[in-house]
Short mmCIF file of C-alpha atoms in Angstrom, two decimals:
data_model
loop_
_atom_site.label_atom_id
_atom_site.label_comp_id
_atom_site.label_asym_id
_atom_site.label_seq_id
_atom_site.Cartn_x
_atom_site.Cartn_y
_atom_site.Cartn_z
CA MET A 25 81.36 -9.64 -30.27
CA LYS A 26 81.57 -10.05 -26.69
CA GLN A 27 84.97 -8.80 -26.29
CA ARG A 28 83.84 -5.77 -28.45
CA HIS A 29 80.76 -4.90 -26.26
CA TYR A 30 83.17 -5.27 -23.25
CA ASN A 31 85.54 -2.58 -24.43
CA LYS A 32 82.77 -0.24 -25.49
CA GLU A 33 81.24 -0.41 -21.92
CA HIS A 34 84.69 0.34 -20.57
CA GLN A 35 85.10 3.40 -22.84
CA ILE A 36 81.74 4.67 -21.73
CA GLY A 37 82.42 3.92 -18.15
CA ALA A 38 85.73 5.86 -18.46
CA VAL A 39 84.47 8.84 -19.90
CA LEU A 40 81.66 8.90 -17.25
CA ALA A 41 84.15 8.57 -14.36
CA ILE A 42 86.34 11.35 -16.13
CA ILE A 43 83.48 13.82 -16.26
CA ALA A 44 82.30 13.23 -12.72
CA CYS A 45 86.00 13.86 -11.44
CA ILE A 46 85.93 17.15 -13.50
CA ILE A 47 82.94 18.34 -11.66
CA TRP A 48 83.90 16.80 -8.19
CA SER A 49 87.35 18.47 -8.52
CA GLY A 50 85.52 22.00 -7.84
CA ASN A 51 84.16 20.81 -4.52
CA PHE A 52 87.59 21.30 -2.65
CA ILE A 53 87.42 24.84 -4.01
CA ILE A 54 84.02 25.41 -2.93
CA SER A 55 84.92 23.84 0.58
CA ARG A 56 87.50 26.24 1.01
CA TYR A 57 85.67 29.45 -0.50
CA ALA A 58 82.45 29.02 1.50
CA ILE A 59 84.13 28.43 4.99
CA HIS A 60 82.84 31.94 6.09
CA LEU A 61 79.42 31.63 4.57
CA ALA A 62 78.10 28.31 6.20
CA GLY A 63 79.31 25.70 8.82
CA PRO A 64 80.11 22.17 7.28
CA ILE A 65 77.19 20.51 8.30
CA SER A 66 74.91 23.50 7.26
CA LEU A 67 76.54 23.21 3.85
CA ALA A 68 76.30 19.61 3.36
CA PHE A 69 72.59 19.80 4.49
CA PHE A 70 72.11 22.55 1.92
CA ARG A 71 73.75 20.27 -0.79
CA TRP A 72 71.79 17.10 -0.28
CA SER A 73 68.49 19.19 0.14
CA ILE A 74 68.98 20.85 -3.17
CA ALA A 75 70.13 17.57 -4.68
CA THR A 76 67.06 15.72 -3.48
CA ILE A 77 64.84 18.54 -4.77
CA THR A 78 66.44 18.36 -8.23
CA ILE A 79 66.29 14.79 -8.63
CA LEU A 80 63.03 14.33 -7.28
CA PRO A 81 60.88 14.86 -10.47
CA PHE A 82 63.22 12.42 -12.47
CA ALA A 83 63.24 9.53 -9.92
CA TYR A 84 59.79 9.66 -8.17
CA LYS A 85 58.00 7.35 -10.67
CA ASN A 86 60.72 4.82 -10.39
CA PHE A 87 60.82 5.26 -6.52
CA ILE A 88 57.01 4.41 -6.21
CA LYS A 89 57.50 1.30 -8.37
CA GLU A 90 60.45 -0.06 -6.52
CA LYS A 91 59.52 1.10 -2.67
CA GLU A 92 58.93 -2.33 -1.68
CA ILE A 93 62.61 -3.23 -2.42
CA PHE A 94 63.69 0.00 -0.75
CA LYS A 95 61.69 -1.43 2.52
CA GLN A 96 63.29 -4.99 2.23
CA ASN A 97 66.96 -3.41 2.01
CA ALA A 98 66.26 -0.32 4.45
CA ALA A 99 69.52 -1.01 6.36
CA TYR A 100 71.67 -0.97 3.30
CA PHE A 101 70.13 2.19 2.17
CA PHE A 102 70.36 3.86 5.74
CA TRP A 103 73.96 3.20 6.05
CA MET A 104 75.13 3.97 2.57
CA GLY A 105 73.01 7.47 2.92
CA ILE A 106 74.95 8.11 6.28
CA VAL A 107 78.27 7.03 5.40
CA GLY A 108 78.51 7.98 1.50
CA PHE A 109 76.57 11.12 1.79
CA ALA A 110 75.89 12.52 5.28
CA VAL A 111 79.11 11.96 6.94
CA TYR A 112 81.43 11.77 3.79
CA ASN A 113 80.57 15.40 2.89
CA THR A 114 80.25 16.79 6.46
CA LEU A 115 84.11 15.43 6.89
CA ILE A 116 85.12 17.17 3.46
CA TYR A 117 83.44 20.72 4.39
CA THR A 118 84.98 20.48 7.87
CA ALA A 119 88.35 19.71 6.62
CA GLY A 120 87.93 22.72 4.34
CA HIS A 121 87.98 24.94 7.66
CA TYR A 122 91.49 23.63 8.51
CA THR A 123 93.44 22.79 5.63
CA THR A 124 93.99 23.91 1.92
CA ALA A 125 91.90 22.58 -1.17
CA ILE A 126 95.02 21.15 -2.80
CA ASN A 127 95.74 19.18 0.33
CA MET A 128 92.21 17.88 0.67
CA ALA A 129 92.16 16.64 -3.11
CA LEU A 130 95.67 15.04 -2.81
CA ILE A 131 94.84 13.20 0.63
CA GLY A 132 91.27 12.09 -0.55
CA SER A 133 92.82 10.84 -3.75
CA ILE A 134 95.50 8.76 -2.09
CA ILE A 135 93.14 7.26 0.35
CA HIS A 136 90.05 6.40 -1.26
CA PRO A 137 91.35 4.19 -4.21
CA ILE A 138 93.32 2.14 -1.94
CA VAL A 139 90.52 1.51 0.60
CA ALA A 140 88.03 0.94 -2.35
CA THR A 141 90.32 -1.53 -4.23
CA THR A 142 91.14 -3.45 -1.09
CA LEU A 143 87.49 -3.70 0.25
CA ALA A 144 86.41 -4.82 -3.59
CA ALA A 145 88.78 -7.61 -3.27
CA VAL A 146 87.30 -8.76 -0.04
CA PHE A 147 83.45 -7.82 -0.29
CA VAL A 148 82.57 -8.16 -3.95
CA ASN A 149 85.22 -10.47 -5.24
CA GLU A 150 87.02 -8.15 -7.63
CA LYS A 151 90.30 -9.73 -8.06
CA LEU A 152 93.39 -7.66 -6.83
CA ASN A 153 95.75 -8.40 -9.70
CA TRP A 154 99.12 -6.68 -11.01
CA ARG A 155 96.89 -4.14 -12.98
CA SER A 156 95.15 -3.00 -9.84
CA VAL A 157 98.27 -2.79 -7.67
CA THR A 158 100.22 -1.05 -10.45
CA GLY A 159 97.54 1.39 -10.90
CA ILE A 160 97.40 2.14 -7.40
CA VAL A 161 101.08 2.53 -7.01
CA LEU A 162 101.38 4.74 -9.93
CA GLY A 163 98.35 7.05 -8.83
CA VAL A 164 100.27 7.36 -5.39
CA ILE A 165 103.57 7.96 -7.05
CA GLY A 166 102.21 10.73 -9.25
CA ILE A 167 100.33 12.23 -5.96
CA VAL A 168 103.45 11.93 -3.71
CA LEU A 169 105.54 13.71 -6.50
CA LEU A 170 103.04 16.89 -6.40
CA ILE A 171 102.98 16.92 -2.69
CA THR A 172 106.75 16.77 -2.30
CA LYS A 173 107.63 19.07 -5.28
CA GLY A 174 109.88 16.52 -6.65
CA THR A 175 112.13 16.23 -3.78
CA ILE A 176 111.19 12.99 -1.60
CA THR A 177 112.84 14.19 1.36
CA ASN A 178 110.32 17.15 1.54
CA ILE A 179 107.79 14.26 2.82
CA PHE A 180 109.55 14.10 6.08
CA HIS A 181 108.79 18.17 6.48
CA LEU A 182 105.21 18.03 5.45
CA GLN A 183 102.92 19.21 8.23
CA PHE A 184 99.54 17.43 8.50
CA SER A 185 96.77 19.65 10.06
CA VAL A 186 93.77 18.23 11.81
CA GLY A 187 91.85 19.21 8.53
CA ASP A 188 94.10 16.60 6.84
CA LEU A 189 92.95 13.99 9.20
CA TRP A 190 89.56 14.86 8.59
CA MET A 191 90.13 14.19 4.93
CA VAL A 192 91.64 10.68 5.73
CA ALA A 193 88.28 9.95 7.29
CA ALA A 194 86.61 11.18 4.35
CA GLY A 195 88.67 9.14 1.82
CA PHE A 196 87.85 5.90 4.10
CA CYS A 197 84.16 6.89 3.67
CA PHE A 198 84.16 7.32 0.04
CA GLY A 199 86.29 4.13 -0.81
CA GLY A 200 83.78 2.07 1.41
CA TYR A 201 80.83 3.78 -0.73
CA ASN A 202 82.55 3.00 -4.06
CA VAL A 203 82.38 -0.49 -3.23
CA PHE A 204 79.11 -1.25 -1.65
CA VAL A 205 77.40 0.83 -4.19
CA LYS A 206 78.08 -2.41 -6.41
CA ARG A 207 75.79 -4.33 -4.07
CA LYS A 208 72.83 -2.19 -5.05
CA PRO A 209 69.86 -4.57 -4.73
CA ALA A 210 68.28 -5.76 -8.04
CA GLY A 211 65.27 -3.94 -9.37
CA ILE A 212 66.57 -0.25 -8.16
CA SER A 213 67.16 2.10 -11.06
CA ASN A 214 70.04 4.74 -10.57
CA ASN A 215 67.86 7.70 -10.21
CA SER A 216 65.66 6.35 -7.34
CA PHE A 217 68.76 5.04 -5.66
CA LEU A 218 70.25 8.65 -5.46
CA LEU A 219 66.84 9.90 -4.52
CA VAL A 220 66.86 7.88 -1.53
CA LEU A 221 70.46 8.28 -0.62
CA PHE A 222 70.38 12.19 -1.05
CA ALA A 223 67.02 12.28 1.21
CA ILE A 224 68.62 10.26 4.01
CA GLY A 225 71.80 12.62 3.77
CA ALA A 226 69.55 15.61 4.17
CA ILE A 227 67.11 14.23 6.74
CA ALA A 228 70.22 12.87 8.80
CA LEU A 229 71.90 16.07 8.77
CA PHE A 230 68.86 18.51 9.42
CA PRO A 231 68.96 18.52 13.30
CA PHE A 232 72.62 18.98 13.46
CA SER A 233 72.55 21.70 10.89
CA ILE A 234 69.78 23.62 12.69
CA TYR A 235 72.23 23.44 15.92
CA GLU A 236 74.97 24.45 13.86
CA MET A 237 73.31 27.44 12.45
CA ASN A 238 72.08 28.80 15.90
CA TYR A 239 74.72 27.94 18.31
CA ILE A 240 78.42 27.57 16.14
CA GLN A 241 78.25 29.42 12.95
CA PRO A 242 75.24 31.43 11.45
CA VAL A 243 74.46 31.06 7.85
CA VAL A 244 75.48 34.18 5.77
CA TYR A 245 72.67 34.43 3.05
CA ASN A 246 73.91 36.10 -0.15
CA LYS A 247 74.36 35.28 -3.87
CA GLU A 248 77.83 33.60 -3.10
CA LEU A 249 76.28 31.03 -0.95
CA LEU A 250 73.57 30.65 -3.37
CA PHE A 251 76.01 30.00 -6.23
CA CYS A 252 78.01 27.54 -3.98
CA VAL A 253 74.94 25.55 -2.90
CA LEU A 254 73.51 25.40 -6.47
CA TYR A 255 76.94 24.22 -7.79
CA ILE A 256 77.33 21.46 -5.12
CA GLY A 257 73.60 20.57 -4.89
CA ILE A 258 73.37 20.14 -8.53
CA GLY A 259 76.48 19.87 -10.20
CA ASN A 260 78.59 17.74 -7.57
CA SER A 261 75.69 15.85 -6.39
CA THR A 262 72.58 15.06 -8.91
CA ILE A 263 74.90 14.88 -12.03
CA ALA A 264 78.28 13.90 -10.69
CA TYR A 265 77.00 11.01 -8.48
CA PHE A 266 74.72 9.68 -11.41
CA LEU A 267 77.75 9.49 -13.63
CA TRP A 268 80.03 7.98 -11.15
CA ASN A 269 77.45 5.01 -10.19
CA SER A 270 76.95 4.39 -13.87
CA ALA A 271 80.87 4.30 -14.20
CA ILE A 272 80.99 1.94 -11.29
CA HIS A 273 78.55 -0.44 -12.75
CA LYS A 274 80.37 -0.36 -16.18
CA LEU A 275 84.00 -0.45 -14.89
CA GLY A 276 83.69 -2.12 -11.21
CA ALA A 277 84.51 -0.29 -7.97
CA ALA A 278 88.27 -0.72 -7.94
CA LYS A 279 88.67 0.61 -11.49
CA SER A 280 86.52 3.37 -11.20
CA SER A 281 88.11 4.48 -7.90
CA LEU A 282 91.32 4.96 -9.63
CA PHE A 283 89.90 7.81 -11.73
CA GLY A 284 89.57 9.74 -8.34
CA THR A 285 93.37 10.38 -8.76
CA LEU A 286 92.79 12.63 -11.52
CA ILE A 287 91.09 15.16 -9.06
CA PRO A 288 94.42 16.61 -7.84
CA LEU A 289 95.33 17.15 -11.59
CA LEU A 290 92.22 18.69 -12.54
CA SER A 291 92.32 20.95 -9.44
CA ALA A 292 95.76 22.31 -10.47
CA LEU A 293 94.45 22.80 -14.09
CA GLU A 294 91.43 24.70 -12.49
CA ALA A 295 93.84 26.65 -10.10
CA VAL A 296 95.73 27.91 -13.41
CA TRP A 297 92.44 28.81 -15.24
CA ILE A 298 90.49 30.28 -12.21
CA LEU A 299 93.25 31.47 -9.95
CA ASN A 300 96.28 32.38 -12.57
CA GLU A 301 98.51 30.06 -11.06
CA THR A 302 101.56 28.78 -12.85
CA PHE A 303 101.43 25.16 -14.33
CA ASN A 304 104.93 23.66 -14.12
CA ILE A 305 106.68 20.63 -15.66
CA LEU A 306 106.28 18.73 -12.48
CA GLN A 307 102.66 18.88 -12.42
CA VAL A 308 102.89 17.74 -16.03
CA VAL A 309 105.03 14.93 -15.00
CA SER A 310 102.85 13.64 -12.07
CA GLY A 311 99.58 14.16 -14.06
CA LEU A 312 100.97 11.79 -16.75
CA ILE A 313 101.92 9.29 -14.24
CA ILE A 314 98.47 9.33 -12.65
CA ILE A 315 96.91 8.97 -16.13
CA THR A 316 99.12 6.22 -17.06
CA GLY A 317 98.24 4.45 -13.65
CA ILE A 318 94.30 4.72 -14.76
CA VAL A 319 95.06 3.53 -18.22
CA VAL A 320 96.91 0.26 -17.02
CA ASN A 321 94.23 -0.43 -14.65
CA THR A 322 91.25 0.09 -16.83
CA TRP A 323 92.47 -1.20 -20.17
CA PRO A 324 90.37 -4.18 -21.39
CA SER A 325 91.84 -7.66 -20.82
CA LYS A 326 91.02 -10.17 -23.54
CA LYS A 327 92.37 -13.22 -21.50
CA GLN A 328 89.62 -12.44 -18.83
CA HIS A 329 86.99 -11.33 -21.43
CA GLY A 330 87.51 -12.71 -24.73
#
């Protein structure tokens, strides 16, 4: 009975992680699309402001009940909000000004599972076993296959821009977030947890966004910006983060993070659908390798949970 319950929890967690990745995969397209509409800090500020407003009606009552727990763990929530929300997404939107959407998806998906799995082994006692290592290796192989277009020597000719480096930093931030969300204090509900982190992200970015709007890049207010802000504020934030955090609690930080390797594949599918790009056999093979890595890592172990 215990094993059956464990399997069901893992299945639910996997579905939640996949849906979150589907939603998030569009974030890189928005990052590139909106570069002429708003600066990276302003875009991140709009995102977390909309997210805070959206989730407030659903989380307010829980927040009031749990506010003492938040006060007792103020440092934890402050740093989670800064690193996992304010800094992480600003880095992504900054990268969007200097590199391609596919590079952003690929680099972020390589870095954050490795960081999350390593930190999870050190800080939250998630064992780094052969499944974890195999999942990471297969995920990286699949992504490298996409990057090099099947010719490994191409890796020596890849040109990385400053935007790619911003994405490396973003990958570290999200990897750290994946691990420490597991340390969410007992008694905190998911919706109030996200409300506080969204609000911290918005408040932290507010003064910097005002400066950016006035002195670096003015905001272009139009229907396109409204669509972008609503998508990243409601879909990419409120909905996706709620699903992702739920997946982490069912699967663990290391297993959940590997689902992020689906994002380049999903981005490629969206490119076919939205941009009419051709989906080739190389993308199929790399996608299968990535999926295999996820399955190996997340498949329930009877030995550990029987």
